[in-house]
Every structure is written in structure tokens, then in C-alpha cells.
Amino acid sequence: PTVEPQLVKQIAKSEGTVLGKLQALVLIVTIVVLVLTLICVSTTMMAIVTERRREIGLKKALGADNRHIVAEFFGEGCLLGALGGILGSGFGYLFAQSVSMNVFGRGIEFSPTIVVVALVMSILVTGLASLLPVRIATNVDPAIILRGE
């Protein structure tokens, strides 16, 4: 019988095309999720700054400079980002392990590199999302805030 090697090449090429499209789709979804996360974290930090305006005004009236205000809110945001990155990595690994066991019948390897990348990305995203709220916190006028306006 004659064997047609062209068919195998064609199937491999087709699978490569599908894989490339799936990778592009995953990249697009990842970017969309990062942008939405930026918006959510920024909104949350803005609410925290708004809620603590009197506290910020009091600190500034007592002599705290903008560096201290920035350090407090930026540090708080980055700490929450690190915590989210650690929890997300842990739950993500458990979820991926479960899916892999159910779909493929075998587990996945733990990759410390992925955990480090996820942790760094979560800190960067929360740090970036905290920039605008932190800037607003430094623009608080203590006299107006403490007067109750």
C-alpha cells in the first residue's frame, strides 16, 4: 500500500495553525483580564482614599508630608496585590491540577517560575492601579477636610 506523507504534514500544519490561534486568543483574554483588574483595583483604591479623607487630612494637618501618604497607600495596595498573587497562584494551581486530572488523567508539574511571574504581575498591576488614587490622596487639603466640606 502507498503511504501519503503529505497528509501527515497537512494535519501537523493544521494543528499548528489551530494552536497559534488558541495562543493568540489566550493572550487577548489575558490582556482584557489585566485591564479589567486594573480598573477594579483602581476603583477600590479610590473608594478607600475617599473613605479615609478625614484621616488623610488629619495626618497632613499634623505634619505628614506627601511621601508618607504615598508610602502608606501605595504600600497597602502592593501588599494586597502580593496577597492576591499568592492566593491566586495557589488556587490557580489547584484548579489546573483538578482540570488536568479530570481531562487528561494525569497531574501537572508545579512551576515556581509561574508563581514568581504571577506574584510580580499582581504587584505591578496593583501598584499601577494605585497611582491615581494615591495622587488624589496627596492633593487633599487638610483645612477643607477638617472643616467638614
mmCIF file of C-alpha atoms in Angstrom:
data_model
loop_
_atom_site.group_PDB
_atom_site.id
_atom_site.type_symbol
_atom_site.label_atom_id
_atom_site.label_comp_id
_atom_site.label_asym_id
_atom_site.label_seq_id
_atom_site.Cartn_x
_atom_site.Cartn_y
_atom_site.Cartn_z
ATOM 1 C CA PRO A 1 0.000 0.000 0.000
ATOM 2 C CA THR A 2 1.096 3.523 -0.672
ATOM 3 C CA VAL A 3 1.540 5.935 2.195
ATOM 4 C CA GLU A 4 0.944 9.613 1.703
ATOM 5 C CA PRO A 5 3.314 11.665 3.874
ATOM 6 C CA GLN A 6 1.674 14.845 2.652
ATOM 7 C CA LEU A 7 -1.404 14.050 4.732
ATOM 8 C CA VAL A 8 0.629 13.949 7.965
ATOM 9 C CA LYS A 9 2.337 17.240 7.085
ATOM 10 C CA GLN A 10 -1.018 18.805 6.297
ATOM 11 C CA ILE A 11 -2.516 17.648 9.610
ATOM 12 C CA ALA A 12 0.532 18.901 11.537
ATOM 13 C CA LYS A 13 0.309 22.266 9.768
ATOM 14 C CA SER A 14 -3.410 22.486 10.511
ATOM 15 C CA GLU A 15 -2.825 21.669 14.194
ATOM 16 C CA GLY A 16 -0.077 24.298 14.313
ATOM 17 C CA THR A 17 -2.468 26.890 12.907
ATOM 18 C CA VAL A 18 -5.151 25.997 15.456
ATOM 19 C CA LEU A 19 -2.594 26.110 18.277
ATOM 20 C CA GLY A 20 -1.373 29.530 17.131
ATOM 21 C CA LYS A 21 -4.926 30.879 17.097
ATOM 22 C CA LEU A 22 -5.594 29.465 20.561
ATOM 23 C CA GLN A 23 -2.429 31.088 21.906
ATOM 24 C CA ALA A 24 -3.480 34.428 20.401
ATOM 25 C CA LEU A 25 -6.926 34.063 21.977
ATOM 26 C CA VAL A 26 -5.407 33.285 25.390
ATOM 27 C CA LEU A 27 -3.149 36.353 25.066
ATOM 28 C CA ILE A 28 -6.117 38.602 24.208
ATOM 29 C CA VAL A 29 -8.174 37.231 27.112
ATOM 30 C CA THR A 30 -5.211 37.744 29.470
ATOM 31 C CA ILE A 31 -4.803 41.369 28.376
ATOM 32 C CA VAL A 32 -8.541 42.032 28.805
ATOM 33 C CA VAL A 33 -8.481 40.473 32.286
ATOM 34 C CA LEU A 34 -5.446 42.582 33.269
ATOM 35 C CA VAL A 35 -7.142 45.786 32.083
ATOM 36 C CA LEU A 36 -10.346 44.914 33.954
ATOM 37 C CA THR A 37 -8.289 44.098 37.048
ATOM 38 C CA LEU A 38 -6.554 47.472 36.772
ATOM 39 C CA ILE A 39 -9.932 49.216 36.642
ATOM 40 C CA CYS A 40 -11.334 47.221 39.591
ATOM 41 C CA VAL A 41 -8.281 47.751 41.793
ATOM 42 C CA SER A 42 -8.130 51.441 40.915
ATOM 43 C CA THR A 43 -11.816 51.860 41.758
ATOM 44 C CA THR A 44 -11.351 50.033 45.057
ATOM 45 C CA MET A 45 -8.322 52.134 45.981
ATOM 46 C CA MET A 46 -10.244 55.282 45.027
ATOM 47 C CA ALA A 47 -13.042 54.235 47.395
ATOM 48 C CA ILE A 48 -10.502 53.624 50.167
ATOM 49 C CA VAL A 49 -8.948 57.061 49.640
ATOM 50 C CA THR A 50 -12.380 58.728 49.603
ATOM 51 C CA GLU A 51 -13.408 56.880 52.747
ATOM 52 C CA ARG A 52 -10.226 57.907 54.570
ATOM 53 C CA ARG A 53 -10.123 61.566 53.512
ATOM 54 C CA ARG A 54 -10.566 62.813 57.074
ATOM 55 C CA GLU A 55 -7.730 60.583 58.243
ATOM 56 C CA ILE A 56 -5.502 61.865 55.413
ATOM 57 C CA GLY A 57 -6.448 65.463 56.215
ATOM 58 C CA LEU A 58 -5.664 64.946 59.889
ATOM 59 C CA LYS A 59 -2.288 63.365 59.106
ATOM 60 C CA LYS A 60 -1.390 66.239 56.803
ATOM 61 C CA ALA A 61 -2.541 68.783 59.396
ATOM 62 C CA LEU A 62 -0.299 67.093 61.964
ATOM 63 C CA GLY A 63 2.698 67.388 59.653
ATOM 64 C CA ALA A 64 2.762 64.263 57.499
ATOM 65 C CA ASP A 65 4.224 65.050 54.108
ATOM 66 C CA ASN A 66 3.083 63.606 50.806
ATOM 67 C CA ARG A 67 5.819 60.943 50.846
ATOM 68 C CA HIS A 68 4.282 59.363 53.941
ATOM 69 C CA ILE A 69 0.796 59.421 52.436
ATOM 70 C CA VAL A 70 2.093 57.915 49.169
ATOM 71 C CA ALA A 71 4.070 55.243 51.036
ATOM 72 C CA GLU A 72 1.043 54.269 53.112
ATOM 73 C CA PHE A 73 -1.456 53.884 50.267
ATOM 74 C CA PHE A 74 0.996 52.567 47.696
ATOM 75 C CA GLY A 75 2.362 50.064 50.211
ATOM 76 C CA GLU A 76 -1.138 48.999 51.169
ATOM 77 C CA GLY A 77 -2.050 48.460 47.516
ATOM 78 C CA CYS A 78 1.109 46.480 46.765
ATOM 79 C CA LEU A 79 0.652 44.356 49.892
ATOM 80 C CA LEU A 80 -2.894 43.498 48.824
ATOM 81 C CA GLY A 81 -1.578 42.725 45.332
ATOM 82 C CA ALA A 82 1.053 40.368 46.744
ATOM 83 C CA LEU A 83 -1.547 38.620 48.879
ATOM 84 C CA GLY A 84 -3.819 38.280 45.847
ATOM 85 C CA GLY A 85 -0.938 36.931 43.777
ATOM 86 C CA ILE A 86 -0.083 34.300 46.380
ATOM 87 C CA LEU A 87 -3.695 33.209 46.862
ATOM 88 C CA GLY A 88 -4.365 33.296 43.111
ATOM 89 C CA SER A 89 -1.300 31.183 42.386
ATOM 90 C CA GLY A 90 -2.310 28.615 44.984
ATOM 91 C CA PHE A 91 -5.926 28.346 43.897
ATOM 92 C CA GLY A 92 -4.923 28.505 40.222
ATOM 93 C CA TYR A 93 -2.541 25.582 40.677
ATOM 94 C CA LEU A 94 -5.199 23.531 42.486
ATOM 95 C CA PHE A 95 -7.753 24.312 39.756
ATOM 96 C CA ALA A 96 -5.307 23.464 36.939
ATOM 97 C CA GLN A 97 -4.356 20.239 38.732
ATOM 98 C CA SER A 98 -8.018 19.258 39.049
ATOM 99 C CA VAL A 99 -8.779 20.014 35.389
ATOM 100 C CA SER A 100 -5.666 18.153 34.235
ATOM 101 C CA MET A 101 -6.561 15.085 36.299
ATOM 102 C CA ASN A 102 -10.155 15.042 35.049
ATOM 103 C CA VAL A 103 -9.411 15.765 31.380
ATOM 104 C CA PHE A 104 -6.029 14.128 30.777
ATOM 105 C CA GLY A 105 -5.864 11.630 33.628
ATOM 106 C CA ARG A 106 -2.577 12.988 34.954
ATOM 107 C CA GLY A 107 -1.379 15.883 37.058
ATOM 108 C CA ILE A 108 0.713 18.906 36.201
ATOM 109 C CA GLU A 109 4.135 19.897 37.452
ATOM 110 C CA PHE A 110 4.494 22.726 39.940
ATOM 111 C CA SER A 111 6.443 25.619 38.420
ATOM 112 C CA PRO A 112 7.964 28.148 40.847
ATOM 113 C CA THR A 113 8.682 30.437 37.881
ATOM 114 C CA ILE A 114 4.966 30.805 37.177
ATOM 115 C CA VAL A 115 4.320 31.668 40.831
ATOM 116 C CA VAL A 116 7.045 34.331 40.774
ATOM 117 C CA VAL A 117 5.724 35.805 37.497
ATOM 118 C CA ALA A 118 2.152 35.837 38.856
ATOM 119 C CA LEU A 119 3.321 37.486 42.074
ATOM 120 C CA VAL A 120 5.327 40.156 40.239
ATOM 121 C CA MET A 121 2.456 40.828 37.816
ATOM 122 C CA SER A 122 -0.081 41.159 40.633
ATOM 123 C CA ILE A 123 2.154 43.618 42.491
ATOM 124 C CA LEU A 124 2.797 45.610 39.293
ATOM 125 C CA VAL A 125 -0.907 45.741 38.410
ATOM 126 C CA THR A 126 -1.959 46.873 41.890
ATOM 127 C CA GLY A 127 0.907 49.355 42.034
ATOM 128 C CA LEU A 128 -0.088 50.819 38.685
ATOM 129 C CA ALA A 129 -3.766 50.868 39.657
ATOM 130 C CA SER A 130 -2.895 52.692 42.892
ATOM 131 C CA LEU A 131 -1.139 55.607 41.173
ATOM 132 C CA LEU A 132 -4.225 57.766 40.518
ATOM 133 C CA PRO A 133 -5.856 57.203 43.935
ATOM 134 C CA VAL A 134 -2.529 57.921 45.653
ATOM 135 C CA ARG A 135 -2.179 61.147 43.674
ATOM 136 C CA ILE A 136 -5.676 62.187 44.744
ATOM 137 C CA ALA A 137 -4.805 61.346 48.367
ATOM 138 C CA THR A 138 -1.812 63.688 48.248
ATOM 139 C CA ASN A 139 -3.968 66.539 46.917
ATOM 140 C CA VAL A 140 -6.239 66.525 49.972
ATOM 141 C CA ASP A 141 -6.396 69.973 51.581
ATOM 142 C CA PRO A 142 -6.432 69.427 55.356
ATOM 143 C CA ALA A 143 -8.207 72.708 56.102
ATOM 144 C CA ILE A 144 -11.152 71.901 53.848
ATOM 145 C CA ILE A 145 -11.437 68.295 55.005
ATOM 146 C CA LEU A 146 -11.247 69.090 58.708
ATOM 147 C CA ARG A 147 -13.843 71.843 58.283
ATOM 148 C CA GLY A 148 -16.205 69.143 57.049
ATOM 149 C CA GLU A 149 -16.607 70.194 53.419
#
